[in-house]
Amino acid sequence: NAGVTQTPKFQVLKTGQSMTLQCAQDMNHEYMSWYRQDPGMGLRLIHYSVGAGITDQGEVPNGYNVSRSTTEDFPLRLLSAAPSQTSVYFCASGLWGRQPQHFGDGTRLSIL
Amino acid sequence: AQSVTQLDSQVPVFEEAPVELRCNYSSSVSVYLFWYVQYPNQGLQLLLKYLSGSTLVKGINGFEAEFNKSQTSFHLRKPSVHISDTAEYFCAVSDRGTGNQFYFGTGTSLTVIP
């Protein structure tokens, strides 16, 4: 049972480039979410989904897009990378009450 | 919107000593409360949660937390810490009404000293 799998683990981008962070879960959880973690700021919700075909914005959605075509996958797209998006990104899934129960190990993203 | 305050950014404690990590939240409406632990270079793991019922909640690894509605607090405690408890601890809250948004505190770094 893999849980929540994030790829890649590390990535360096140049300003203006686009990329997709992958997230997959094998627990059949309806709820999935993306967070960014910055020093001294805890985790902030970017986008979340309560099921296939349903997504919504979190606290800091600007500059990011998501889609949920299947229950298992919830990719996060950076449209045009900016240095302010340098962060550690975590994907999470949950079964109950839209609570993030299981987290991936994170993607460390640097924008130059 | 909710906010979560973890007053102590760093807590050093000697091995086998007790520890309390403090958490306060902003809203007086009914809430769900959570504590997570993050070990270096890993994602977060759920330690415990308060949904309803008894205000004293027991979690994994010997941790417990007490919900105090009048003080809007949810402090995490352990009577005797181990080296392996060295980690970052996050308090989180969500409103009972929607549950859509989930708010994390800024974290407390617990360092257990041999």
JSON list of C-alpha atoms in Angstrom, two decimals:
[
{"chain": "A", "resi": 1, "resn": "ASN", "atom": "CA", "xyz": [0.00, 0.00, 0.00]},
{"chain": "A", "resi": 2, "resn": "ALA", "atom": "CA", "xyz": [1.86, 3.07, -1.26]},
{"chain": "A", "resi": 3, "resn": "GLY", "atom": "CA", "xyz": [-0.42, 5.73, 0.29]},
{"chain": "A", "resi": 4, "resn": "VAL", "atom": "CA", "xyz": [0.16, 9.15, -1.27]},
{"chain": "A", "resi": 5, "resn": "THR", "atom": "CA", "xyz": [2.92, 9.35, -3.88]},
{"chain": "A", "resi": 6, "resn": "GLN", "atom": "CA", "xyz": [4.35, 12.63, -5.10]},
{"chain": "A", "resi": 7, "resn": "THR", "atom": "CA", "xyz": [6.68, 13.13, -8.03]},
{"chain": "A", "resi": 8, "resn": "PRO", "atom": "CA", "xyz": [9.19, 14.59, -8.54]},
{"chain": "A", "resi": 9, "resn": "LYS", "atom": "CA", "xyz": [10.85, 14.91, -5.13]},
{"chain": "A", "resi": 10, "resn": "PHE", "atom": "CA", "xyz": [13.05, 17.81, -6.25]},
{"chain": "A", "resi": 11, "resn": "GLN", "atom": "CA", "xyz": [12.79, 20.27, -9.13]},
{"chain": "A", "resi": 12, "resn": "VAL", "atom": "CA", "xyz": [14.56, 23.45, -10.21]},
{"chain": "A", "resi": 13, "resn": "LEU", "atom": "CA", "xyz": [12.82, 25.72, -12.68]},
{"chain": "A", "resi": 14, "resn": "LYS", "atom": "CA", "xyz": [13.56, 29.01, -14.34]},
{"chain": "A", "resi": 15, "resn": "THR", "atom": "CA", "xyz": [11.18, 31.94, -13.99]},
{"chain": "A", "resi": 16, "resn": "GLY", "atom": "CA", "xyz": [8.39, 31.68, -16.54]},
{"chain": "A", "resi": 17, "resn": "GLN", "atom": "CA", "xyz": [8.59, 27.93, -17.04]},
{"chain": "A", "resi": 18, "resn": "SER", "atom": "CA", "xyz": [5.58, 25.75, -16.43]},
{"chain": "A", "resi": 19, "resn": "MET", "atom": "CA", "xyz": [5.42, 22.33, -14.84]},
{"chain": "A", "resi": 20, "resn": "THR", "atom": "CA", "xyz": [3.12, 19.79, -13.26]},
{"chain": "A", "resi": 21, "resn": "LEU", "atom": "CA", "xyz": [3.56, 18.25, -9.84]},
{"chain": "A", "resi": 22, "resn": "GLN", "atom": "CA", "xyz": [2.07, 14.78, -9.72]},
{"chain": "A", "resi": 23, "resn": "CYS", "atom": "CA", "xyz": [0.10, 13.29, -6.85]},
{"chain": "A", "resi": 24, "resn": "ALA", "atom": "CA", "xyz": [-1.47, 9.85, -6.71]},
{"chain": "A", "resi": 25, "resn": "GLN", "atom": "CA", "xyz": [-3.20, 7.92, -3.92]},
{"chain": "A", "resi": 26, "resn": "ASP", "atom": "CA", "xyz": [-4.27, 4.30, -3.81]},
{"chain": "A", "resi": 27, "resn": "MET", "atom": "CA", "xyz": [-6.67, 4.44, -0.84]},
{"chain": "A", "resi": 28, "resn": "ASN", "atom": "CA", "xyz": [-9.78, 5.42, -2.81]},
{"chain": "A", "resi": 29, "resn": "HIS", "atom": "CA", "xyz": [-10.03, 8.70, -0.89]},
{"chain": "A", "resi": 30, "resn": "GLU", "atom": "CA", "xyz": [-12.47, 11.22, -2.26]},
{"chain": "A", "resi": 31, "resn": "TYR", "atom": "CA", "xyz": [-10.75, 14.21, -0.67]},
{"chain": "A", "resi": 32, "resn": "MET", "atom": "CA", "xyz": [-7.38, 15.41, -1.96]},
{"chain": "A", "resi": 33, "resn": "SER", "atom": "CA", "xyz": [-5.57, 18.67, -1.42]},
{"chain": "A", "resi": 34, "resn": "TRP", "atom": "CA", "xyz": [-2.38, 20.58, -2.15]},
{"chain": "A", "resi": 35, "resn": "TYR", "atom": "CA", "xyz": [-0.45, 22.62, 0.41]},
{"chain": "A", "resi": 36, "resn": "ARG", "atom": "CA", "xyz": [2.68, 24.69, 0.28]},
{"chain": "A", "resi": 37, "resn": "GLN", "atom": "CA", "xyz": [5.00, 24.89, 3.27]},
{"chain": "A", "resi": 38, "resn": "ASP", "atom": "CA", "xyz": [7.17, 27.94, 3.79]},
{"chain": "A", "resi": 39, "resn": "PRO", "atom": "CA", "xyz": [9.44, 28.70, 6.76]},
{"chain": "A", "resi": 40, "resn": "GLY", "atom": "CA", "xyz": [7.56, 30.30, 9.63]},
{"chain": "A", "resi": 41, "resn": "MET", "atom": "CA", "xyz": [4.21, 30.09, 7.83]},
{"chain": "A", "resi": 42, "resn": "GLY", "atom": "CA", "xyz": [3.07, 26.54, 8.38]},
{"chain": "A", "resi": 43, "resn": "LEU", "atom": "CA", "xyz": [1.07, 24.88, 5.62]},
{"chain": "A", "resi": 44, "resn": "ARG", "atom": "CA", "xyz": [-1.26, 26.86, 3.41]},
{"chain": "A", "resi": 45, "resn": "LEU", "atom": "CA", "xyz": [-4.00, 25.29, 1.31]},
{"chain": "A", "resi": 46, "resn": "ILE", "atom": "CA", "xyz": [-3.66, 25.90, -2.45]},
{"chain": "A", "resi": 47, "resn": "HIS", "atom": "CA", "xyz": [-6.49, 23.84, -3.98]},
{"chain": "A", "resi": 48, "resn": "TYR", "atom": "CA", "xyz": [-8.60, 20.91, -2.94]},
{"chain": "A", "resi": 49, "resn": "SER", "atom": "CA", "xyz": [-10.98, 18.38, -4.44]},
{"chain": "A", "resi": 50, "resn": "VAL", "atom": "CA", "xyz": [-13.88, 16.47, -2.89]},
{"chain": "A", "resi": 51, "resn": "GLY", "atom": "CA", "xyz": [-14.18, 14.00, -5.74]},
{"chain": "A", "resi": 52, "resn": "ALA", "atom": "CA", "xyz": [-13.48, 13.38, -9.41]},
{"chain": "A", "resi": 53, "resn": "GLY", "atom": "CA", "xyz": [-14.50, 16.40, -11.47]},
{"chain": "A", "resi": 54, "resn": "ILE", "atom": "CA", "xyz": [-14.83, 18.70, -8.43]},
{"chain": "A", "resi": 55, "resn": "THR", "atom": "CA", "xyz": [-12.14, 21.18, -7.40]},
{"chain": "A", "resi": 56, "resn": "ASP", "atom": "CA", "xyz": [-12.08, 24.40, -5.43]},
{"chain": "A", "resi": 57, "resn": "GLN", "atom": "CA", "xyz": [-9.66, 27.09, -4.35]},
{"chain": "A", "resi": 58, "resn": "GLY", "atom": "CA", "xyz": [-7.95, 27.24, -1.03]},
{"chain": "A", "resi": 59, "resn": "GLU", "atom": "CA", "xyz": [-6.15, 30.05, 0.72]},
{"chain": "A", "resi": 60, "resn": "VAL", "atom": "CA", "xyz": [-3.39, 30.72, -1.87]},
{"chain": "A", "resi": 61, "resn": "PRO", "atom": "CA", "xyz": [-4.61, 29.58, -5.32]},
{"chain": "A", "resi": 62, "resn": "ASN", "atom": "CA", "xyz": [-3.07, 32.26, -7.56]},
{"chain": "A", "resi": 63, "resn": "GLY", "atom": "CA", "xyz": [-0.60, 30.92, -10.09]},
{"chain": "A", "resi": 64, "resn": "TYR", "atom": "CA", "xyz": [-1.74, 27.32, -9.74]},
{"chain": "A", "resi": 65, "resn": "ASN", "atom": "CA", "xyz": [-4.26, 25.11, -11.53]},
{"chain": "A", "resi": 66, "resn": "VAL", "atom": "CA", "xyz": [-5.61, 21.69, -10.65]},
{"chain": "A", "resi": 67, "resn": "SER", "atom": "CA", "xyz": [-7.84, 19.07, -12.19]},
{"chain": "A", "resi": 68, "resn": "ARG", "atom": "CA", "xyz": [-9.31, 15.81, -10.92]},
{"chain": "A", "resi": 69, "resn": "SER", "atom": "CA", "xyz": [-10.20, 13.45, -13.73]},
{"chain": "A", "resi": 70, "resn": "THR", "atom": "CA", "xyz": [-9.88, 10.30, -11.59]},
{"chain": "A", "resi": 71, "resn": "THR", "atom": "CA", "xyz": [-10.19, 9.51, -7.89]},
{"chain": "A", "resi": 72, "resn": "GLU", "atom": "CA", "xyz": [-6.52, 8.50, -7.76]},
{"chain": "A", "resi": 73, "resn": "ASP", "atom": "CA", "xyz": [-4.77, 11.50, -9.33]},
{"chain": "A", "resi": 74, "resn": "PHE", "atom": "CA", "xyz": [-4.67, 15.19, -8.44]},
{"chain": "A", "resi": 75, "resn": "PRO", "atom": "CA", "xyz": [-1.94, 17.05, -10.37]},
{"chain": "A", "resi": 76, "resn": "LEU", "atom": "CA", "xyz": [-0.92, 20.62, -9.56]},
{"chain": "A", "resi": 77, "resn": "ARG", "atom": "CA", "xyz": [0.14, 22.86, -12.44]},
{"chain": "A", "resi": 78, "resn": "LEU", "atom": "CA", "xyz": [2.32, 25.92, -12.19]},
{"chain": "A", "resi": 79, "resn": "LEU", "atom": "CA", "xyz": [1.37, 28.08, -15.13]},
{"chain": "A", "resi": 80, "resn": "SER", "atom": "CA", "xyz": [4.33, 30.48, -15.22]},
{"chain": "A", "resi": 81, "resn": "ALA", "atom": "CA", "xyz": [6.77, 29.87, -12.39]},
{"chain": "A", "resi": 82, "resn": "ALA", "atom": "CA", "xyz": [7.81, 32.79, -10.21]},
{"chain": "A", "resi": 83, "resn": "PRO", "atom": "CA", "xyz": [10.51, 32.94, -7.48]},
{"chain": "A", "resi": 84, "resn": "SER", "atom": "CA", "xyz": [7.72, 33.45, -4.90]},
{"chain": "A", "resi": 85, "resn": "GLN", "atom": "CA", "xyz": [6.58, 29.91, -5.66]},
{"chain": "A", "resi": 86, "resn": "THR", "atom": "CA", "xyz": [9.80, 28.45, -4.32]},
{"chain": "A", "resi": 87, "resn": "SER", "atom": "CA", "xyz": [8.51, 26.18, -1.59]},
{"chain": "A", "resi": 88, "resn": "VAL", "atom": "CA", "xyz": [7.89, 22.62, -0.46]},
{"chain": "A", "resi": 89, "resn": "TYR", "atom": "CA", "xyz": [4.62, 21.27, -1.83]},
{"chain": "A", "resi": 90, "resn": "PHE", "atom": "CA", "xyz": [2.60, 18.56, -0.12]},
{"chain": "A", "resi": 91, "resn": "CYS", "atom": "CA", "xyz": [-0.28, 16.57, -1.45]},
{"chain": "A", "resi": 92, "resn": "ALA", "atom": "CA", "xyz": [-2.72, 15.00, 1.00]},
{"chain": "A", "resi": 93, "resn": "SER", "atom": "CA", "xyz": [-5.76, 12.78, 0.86]},
{"chain": "A", "resi": 94, "resn": "GLY", "atom": "CA", "xyz": [-8.53, 11.92, 3.27]},
{"chain": "A", "resi": 95, "resn": "LEU", "atom": "CA", "xyz": [-11.63, 9.85, 3.67]},
{"chain": "A", "resi": 96, "resn": "TRP", "atom": "CA", "xyz": [-13.52, 11.73, 6.34]},
{"chain": "A", "resi": 97, "resn": "GLY", "atom": "CA", "xyz": [-14.76, 15.29, 6.50]},
{"chain": "A", "resi": 98, "resn": "ARG", "atom": "CA", "xyz": [-12.25, 16.80, 4.10]},
{"chain": "A", "resi": 99, "resn": "GLN", "atom": "CA", "xyz": [-9.51, 16.31, 6.61]},
{"chain": "A", "resi": 100, "resn": "PRO", "atom": "CA", "xyz": [-6.01, 15.62, 5.24]},
{"chain": "A", "resi": 101, "resn": "GLN", "atom": "CA", "xyz": [-5.23, 12.22, 6.77]},
{"chain": "A", "resi": 102, "resn": "HIS", "atom": "CA", "xyz": [-2.31, 11.04, 4.65]},
{"chain": "A", "resi": 103, "resn": "PHE", "atom": "CA", "xyz": [0.45, 13.20, 3.24]},
{"chain": "A", "resi": 104, "resn": "GLY", "atom": "CA", "xyz": [3.00, 12.55, 0.55]},
{"chain": "A", "resi": 105, "resn": "ASP", "atom": "CA", "xyz": [6.69, 13.14, 1.24]},
{"chain": "A", "resi": 106, "resn": "GLY", "atom": "CA", "xyz": [6.68, 16.47, -0.59]},
{"chain": "A", "resi": 107, "resn": "THR", "atom": "CA", "xyz": [8.17, 18.09, -3.67]},
{"chain": "A", "resi": 108, "resn": "ARG", "atom": "CA", "xyz": [10.94, 20.61, -3.08]},
{"chain": "A", "resi": 109, "resn": "LEU", "atom": "CA", "xyz": [10.65, 23.24, -5.80]},
{"chain": "A", "resi": 110, "resn": "SER", "atom": "CA", "xyz": [13.13, 26.04, -6.48]},
{"chain": "A", "resi": 111, "resn": "ILE", "atom": "CA", "xyz": [12.41, 28.81, -8.98]},
{"chain": "A", "resi": 112, "resn": "LEU", "atom": "CA", "xyz": [15.45, 30.72, -10.17]},
{"chain": "B", "resi": 1, "resn": "ALA", "atom": "CA", "xyz": [-11.64, 32.69, 8.68]},
{"chain": "B", "resi": 2, "resn": "GLN", "atom": "CA", "xyz": [-10.06, 30.68, 11.40]},
{"chain": "B", "resi": 3, "resn": "SER", "atom": "CA", "xyz": [-6.55, 31.24, 12.64]},
{"chain": "B", "resi": 4, "resn": "VAL", "atom": "CA", "xyz": [-4.33, 29.00, 14.70]},
{"chain": "B", "resi": 5, "resn": "THR", "atom": "CA", "xyz": [-1.59, 30.27, 17.01]},
{"chain": "B", "resi": 6, "resn": "GLN", "atom": "CA", "xyz": [1.29, 28.17, 18.18]},
{"chain": "B", "resi": 7, "resn": "LEU", "atom": "CA", "xyz": [3.03, 30.51, 20.57]},
{"chain": "B", "resi": 8, "resn": "ASP", "atom": "CA", "xyz": [6.28, 28.56, 20.85]},
{"chain": "B", "resi": 9, "resn": "SER", "atom": "CA", "xyz": [8.28, 28.22, 17.67]},
{"chain": "B", "resi": 10, "resn": "GLN", "atom": "CA", "xyz": [10.96, 26.13, 19.38]},
{"chain": "B", "resi": 11, "resn": "VAL", "atom": "CA", "xyz": [10.79, 23.96, 22.48]},
{"chain": "B", "resi": 12, "resn": "PRO", "atom": "CA", "xyz": [13.92, 22.25, 23.82]},
{"chain": "B", "resi": 13, "resn": "VAL", "atom": "CA", "xyz": [13.36, 19.60, 26.48]},
{"chain": "B", "resi": 14, "resn": "PHE", "atom": "CA", "xyz": [15.52, 16.96, 28.13]},
{"chain": "B", "resi": 15, "resn": "GLU", "atom": "CA", "xyz": [14.89, 13.30, 27.47]},
{"chain": "B", "resi": 16, "resn": "GLU", "atom": "CA", "xyz": [12.31, 11.71, 29.82]},
{"chain": "B", "resi": 17, "resn": "ALA", "atom": "CA", "xyz": [11.00, 15.14, 30.88]},
{"chain": "B", "resi": 18, "resn": "PRO", "atom": "CA", "xyz": [7.36, 16.16, 30.26]},
{"chain": "B", "resi": 19, "resn": "VAL", "atom": "CA", "xyz": [6.44, 18.55, 27.49]},
{"chain": "B", "resi": 20, "resn": "GLU", "atom": "CA", "xyz": [3.48, 20.74, 26.55]},
{"chain": "B", "resi": 21, "resn": "LEU", "atom": "CA", "xyz": [3.10, 22.33, 23.13]},
{"chain": "B", "resi": 22, "resn": "ARG", "atom": "CA", "xyz": [0.58, 25.12, 23.09]},
{"chain": "B", "resi": 23, "resn": "CYS", "atom": "CA", "xyz": [-2.13, 25.78, 20.52]},
{"chain": "B", "resi": 24, "resn": "ASN", "atom": "CA", "xyz": [-4.87, 28.39, 20.49]},
{"chain": "B", "resi": 25, "resn": "TYR", "atom": "CA", "xyz": [-7.48, 29.01, 17.78]},
{"chain": "B", "resi": 26, "resn": "SER", "atom": "CA", "xyz": [-9.43, 32.13, 16.99]},
{"chain": "B", "resi": 27, "resn": "SER", "atom": "CA", "xyz": [-13.08, 31.29, 16.48]},
{"chain": "B", "resi": 28, "resn": "SER", "atom": "CA", "xyz": [-15.74, 30.62, 19.08]},
{"chain": "B", "resi": 29, "resn": "VAL", "atom": "CA", "xyz": [-17.79, 28.52, 16.65]},
{"chain": "B", "resi": 30, "resn": "SER", "atom": "CA", "xyz": [-17.71, 24.76, 16.89]},
{"chain": "B", "resi": 31, "resn": "VAL", "atom": "CA", "xyz": [-14.52, 23.32, 15.51]},
{"chain": "B", "resi": 32, "resn": "TYR", "atom": "CA", "xyz": [-12.61, 20.14, 14.86]},
{"chain": "B", "resi": 33, "resn": "LEU", "atom": "CA", "xyz": [-9.02, 20.16, 16.15]},
{"chain": "B", "resi": 34, "resn": "PHE", "atom": "CA", "xyz": [-5.94, 18.20, 15.12]},
{"chain": "B", "resi": 35, "resn": "TRP", "atom": "CA", "xyz": [-2.28, 17.71, 15.86]},
{"chain": "B", "resi": 36, "resn": "TYR", "atom": "CA", "xyz": [0.19, 16.51, 13.25]},
{"chain": "B", "resi": 37, "resn": "VAL", "atom": "CA", "xyz": [3.89, 15.58, 13.47]},
{"chain": "B", "resi": 38, "resn": "GLN", "atom": "CA", "xyz": [6.46, 16.08, 10.73]},
{"chain": "B", "resi": 39, "resn": "TYR", "atom": "CA", "xyz": [9.80, 14.29, 10.85]},
{"chain": "B", "resi": 40, "resn": "PRO", "atom": "CA", "xyz": [12.67, 15.71, 8.76]},
{"chain": "B", "resi": 41, "resn": "ASN", "atom": "CA", "xyz": [12.16, 15.44, 5.00]},
{"chain": "B", "resi": 42, "resn": "GLN", "atom": "CA", "xyz": [8.82, 13.73, 5.41]},
{"chain": "B", "resi": 43, "resn": "GLY", "atom": "CA", "xyz": [5.16, 14.61, 5.10]},
{"chain": "B", "resi": 44, "resn": "LEU", "atom": "CA", "xyz": [2.85, 15.15, 8.06]},
{"chain": "B", "resi": 45, "resn": "GLN", "atom": "CA", "xyz": [1.37, 12.35, 10.13]},
{"chain": "B", "resi": 46, "resn": "LEU", "atom": "CA", "xyz": [-1.80, 12.65, 12.16]},
{"chain": "B", "resi": 47, "resn": "LEU", "atom": "CA", "xyz": [-1.11, 12.38, 15.90]},
{"chain": "B", "resi": 48, "resn": "LEU", "atom": "CA", "xyz": [-4.62, 12.86, 17.23]},
{"chain": "B", "resi": 49, "resn": "LYS", "atom": "CA", "xyz": [-7.88, 14.67, 16.63]},
{"chain": "B", "resi": 50, "resn": "TYR", "atom": "CA", "xyz": [-10.80, 16.06, 18.58]},
{"chain": "B", "resi": 51, "resn": "LEU", "atom": "CA", "xyz": [-14.20, 15.76, 16.91]},
{"chain": "B", "resi": 52, "resn": "SER", "atom": "CA", "xyz": [-16.62, 15.61, 19.84]},
{"chain": "B", "resi": 53, "resn": "GLY", "atom": "CA", "xyz": [-17.14, 13.94, 23.21]},
{"chain": "B", "resi": 54, "resn": "SER", "atom": "CA", "xyz": [-14.40, 13.70, 25.82]},
{"chain": "B", "resi": 55, "resn": "THR", "atom": "CA", "xyz": [-12.20, 16.76, 25.91]},
{"chain": "B", "resi": 56, "resn": "LEU", "atom": "CA", "xyz": [-9.11, 14.64, 26.61]},
{"chain": "B", "resi": 57, "resn": "VAL", "atom": "CA", "xyz": [-7.92, 12.96, 23.44]},
{"chain": "B", "resi": 58, "resn": "LYS", "atom": "CA", "xyz": [-5.25, 10.30, 23.30]},
{"chain": "B", "resi": 59, "resn": "GLY", "atom": "CA", "xyz": [-3.13, 9.79, 20.22]},
{"chain": "B", "resi": 60, "resn": "ILE", "atom": "CA", "xyz": [-0.22, 7.80, 18.93]},
{"chain": "B", "resi": 61, "resn": "ASN", "atom": "CA", "xyz": [3.27, 7.66, 20.46]},
{"chain": "B", "resi": 62, "resn": "GLY", "atom": "CA", "xyz": [1.97, 8.47, 23.97]},
{"chain": "B", "resi": 63, "resn": "PHE", "atom": "CA", "xyz": [0.73, 11.99, 23.14]},
{"chain": "B", "resi": 64, "resn": "GLU", "atom": "CA", "xyz": [-2.52, 13.44, 24.39]},
{"chain": "B", "resi": 65, "resn": "ALA", "atom": "CA", "xyz": [-4.30, 16.78, 24.03]},
{"chain": "B", "resi": 66, "resn": "GLU", "atom": "CA", "xyz": [-7.04, 18.56, 25.93]},
{"chain": "B", "resi": 67, "resn": "PHE", "atom": "CA", "xyz": [-9.73, 20.65, 24.30]},
{"chain": "B", "resi": 68, "resn": "ASN", "atom": "CA", "xyz": [-10.62, 23.73, 26.35]},
{"chain": "B", "resi": 69, "resn": "LYS", "atom": "CA", "xyz": [-13.54, 25.55, 24.76]},
{"chain": "B", "resi": 70, "resn": "SER", "atom": "CA", "xyz": [-13.55, 28.51, 27.14]},
{"chain": "B", "resi": 71, "resn": "GLN", "atom": "CA", "xyz": [-9.87, 29.21, 26.45]},
{"chain": "B", "resi": 72, "resn": "THR", "atom": "CA", "xyz": [-10.07, 28.15, 22.78]},
{"chain": "B", "resi": 73, "resn": "SER", "atom": "CA", "xyz": [-7.03, 25.96, 23.31]},
{"chain": "B", "resi": 74, "resn": "PHE", "atom": "CA", "xyz": [-5.90, 22.49, 22.34]},
{"chain": "B", "resi": 75, "resn": "HIS", "atom": "CA", "xyz": [-2.52, 21.92, 23.99]},
{"chain": "B", "resi": 76, "resn": "LEU", "atom": "CA", "xyz": [-0.49, 18.80, 23.25]},
{"chain": "B", "resi": 77, "resn": "ARG", "atom": "CA", "xyz": [1.23, 16.95, 26.10]},
{"chain": "B", "resi": 78, "resn": "LYS", "atom": "CA", "xyz": [3.49, 13.98, 26.68]},
{"chain": "B", "resi": 79, "resn": "PRO", "atom": "CA", "xyz": [4.57, 12.91, 30.18]},
{"chain": "B", "resi": 80, "resn": "SER", "atom": "CA", "xyz": [8.01, 11.63, 29.15]},
{"chain": "B", "resi": 81, "resn": "VAL", "atom": "CA", "xyz": [9.67, 12.43, 25.83]},
{"chain": "B", "resi": 82, "resn": "HIS", "atom": "CA", "xyz": [12.15, 10.35, 23.86]},
{"chain": "B", "resi": 83, "resn": "ILE", "atom": "CA", "xyz": [14.86, 11.34, 21.42]},
{"chain": "B", "resi": 84, "resn": "SER", "atom": "CA", "xyz": [12.67, 10.01, 18.63]},
{"chain": "B", "resi": 85, "resn": "ASP", "atom": "CA", "xyz": [10.03, 12.68, 19.43]},
{"chain": "B", "resi": 86, "resn": "THR", "atom": "CA", "xyz": [12.31, 15.35, 17.96]},
{"chain": "B", "resi": 87, "resn": "ALA", "atom": "CA", "xyz": [10.20, 16.77, 15.11]},
{"chain": "B", "resi": 88, "resn": "GLU", "atom": "CA", "xyz": [7.99, 19.64, 13.99]},
{"chain": "B", "resi": 89, "resn": "TYR", "atom": "CA", "xyz": [4.46, 19.64, 15.43]},
{"chain": "B", "resi": 90, "resn": "PHE", "atom": "CA", "xyz": [1.51, 21.37, 13.80]},
{"chain": "B", "resi": 91, "resn": "CYS", "atom": "CA", "xyz": [-1.85, 22.22, 15.28]},
{"chain": "B", "resi": 92, "resn": "ALA", "atom": "CA", "xyz": [-4.79, 22.54, 12.87]},
{"chain": "B", "resi": 93, "resn": "VAL", "atom": "CA", "xyz": [-8.47, 23.50, 12.98]},
{"chain": "B", "resi": 94, "resn": "SER", "atom": "CA", "xyz": [-11.49, 23.28, 10.72]},
{"chain": "B", "resi": 95, "resn": "ASP", "atom": "CA", "xyz": [-14.99, 24.62, 11.20]},
{"chain": "B", "resi": 96, "resn": "ARG", "atom": "CA", "xyz": [-17.67, 22.06, 11.90]},
{"chain": "B", "resi": 97, "resn": "GLY", "atom": "CA", "xyz": [-20.03, 23.85, 9.55]},
{"chain": "B", "resi": 98, "resn": "THR", "atom": "CA", "xyz": [-18.20, 23.44, 6.27]},
{"chain": "B", "resi": 99, "resn": "GLY", "atom": "CA", "xyz": [-15.04, 21.50, 6.97]},
{"chain": "B", "resi": 100, "resn": "ASN", "atom": "CA", "xyz": [-13.84, 22.61, 3.58]},
{"chain": "B", "resi": 101, "resn": "GLN", "atom": "CA", "xyz": [-11.03, 24.79, 4.80]},
{"chain": "B", "resi": 102, "resn": "PHE", "atom": "CA", "xyz": [-8.33, 23.47, 7.05]},
{"chain": "B", "resi": 103, "resn": "TYR", "atom": "CA", "xyz": [-6.05, 25.89, 8.86]},
{"chain": "B", "resi": 104, "resn": "PHE", "atom": "CA", "xyz": [-2.59, 25.00, 10.15]},
{"chain": "B", "resi": 105, "resn": "GLY", "atom": "CA", "xyz": [-0.54, 26.77, 12.76]},
{"chain": "B", "resi": 106, "resn": "THR", "atom": "CA", "xyz": [3.04, 27.79, 12.02]},
{"chain": "B", "resi": 107, "resn": "GLY", "atom": "CA", "xyz": [4.48, 24.82, 13.85]},
{"chain": "B", "resi": 108, "resn": "THR", "atom": "CA", "xyz": [6.56, 24.12, 16.96]},
{"chain": "B", "resi": 109, "resn": "SER", "atom": "CA", "xyz": [9.96, 22.54, 16.63]},
{"chain": "B", "resi": 110, "resn": "LEU", "atom": "CA", "xyz": [10.48, 20.10, 19.50]},
{"chain": "B", "resi": 111, "resn": "THR", "atom": "CA", "xyz": [14.09, 19.16, 20.23]},
{"chain": "B", "resi": 112, "resn": "VAL", "atom": "CA", "xyz": [14.71, 16.42, 22.77]},
{"chain": "B", "resi": 113, "resn": "ILE", "atom": "CA", "xyz": [18.12, 16.75, 24.41]},
{"chain": "B", "resi": 114, "resn": "PRO", "atom": "CA", "xyz": [19.91, 13.58, 25.57]}
]
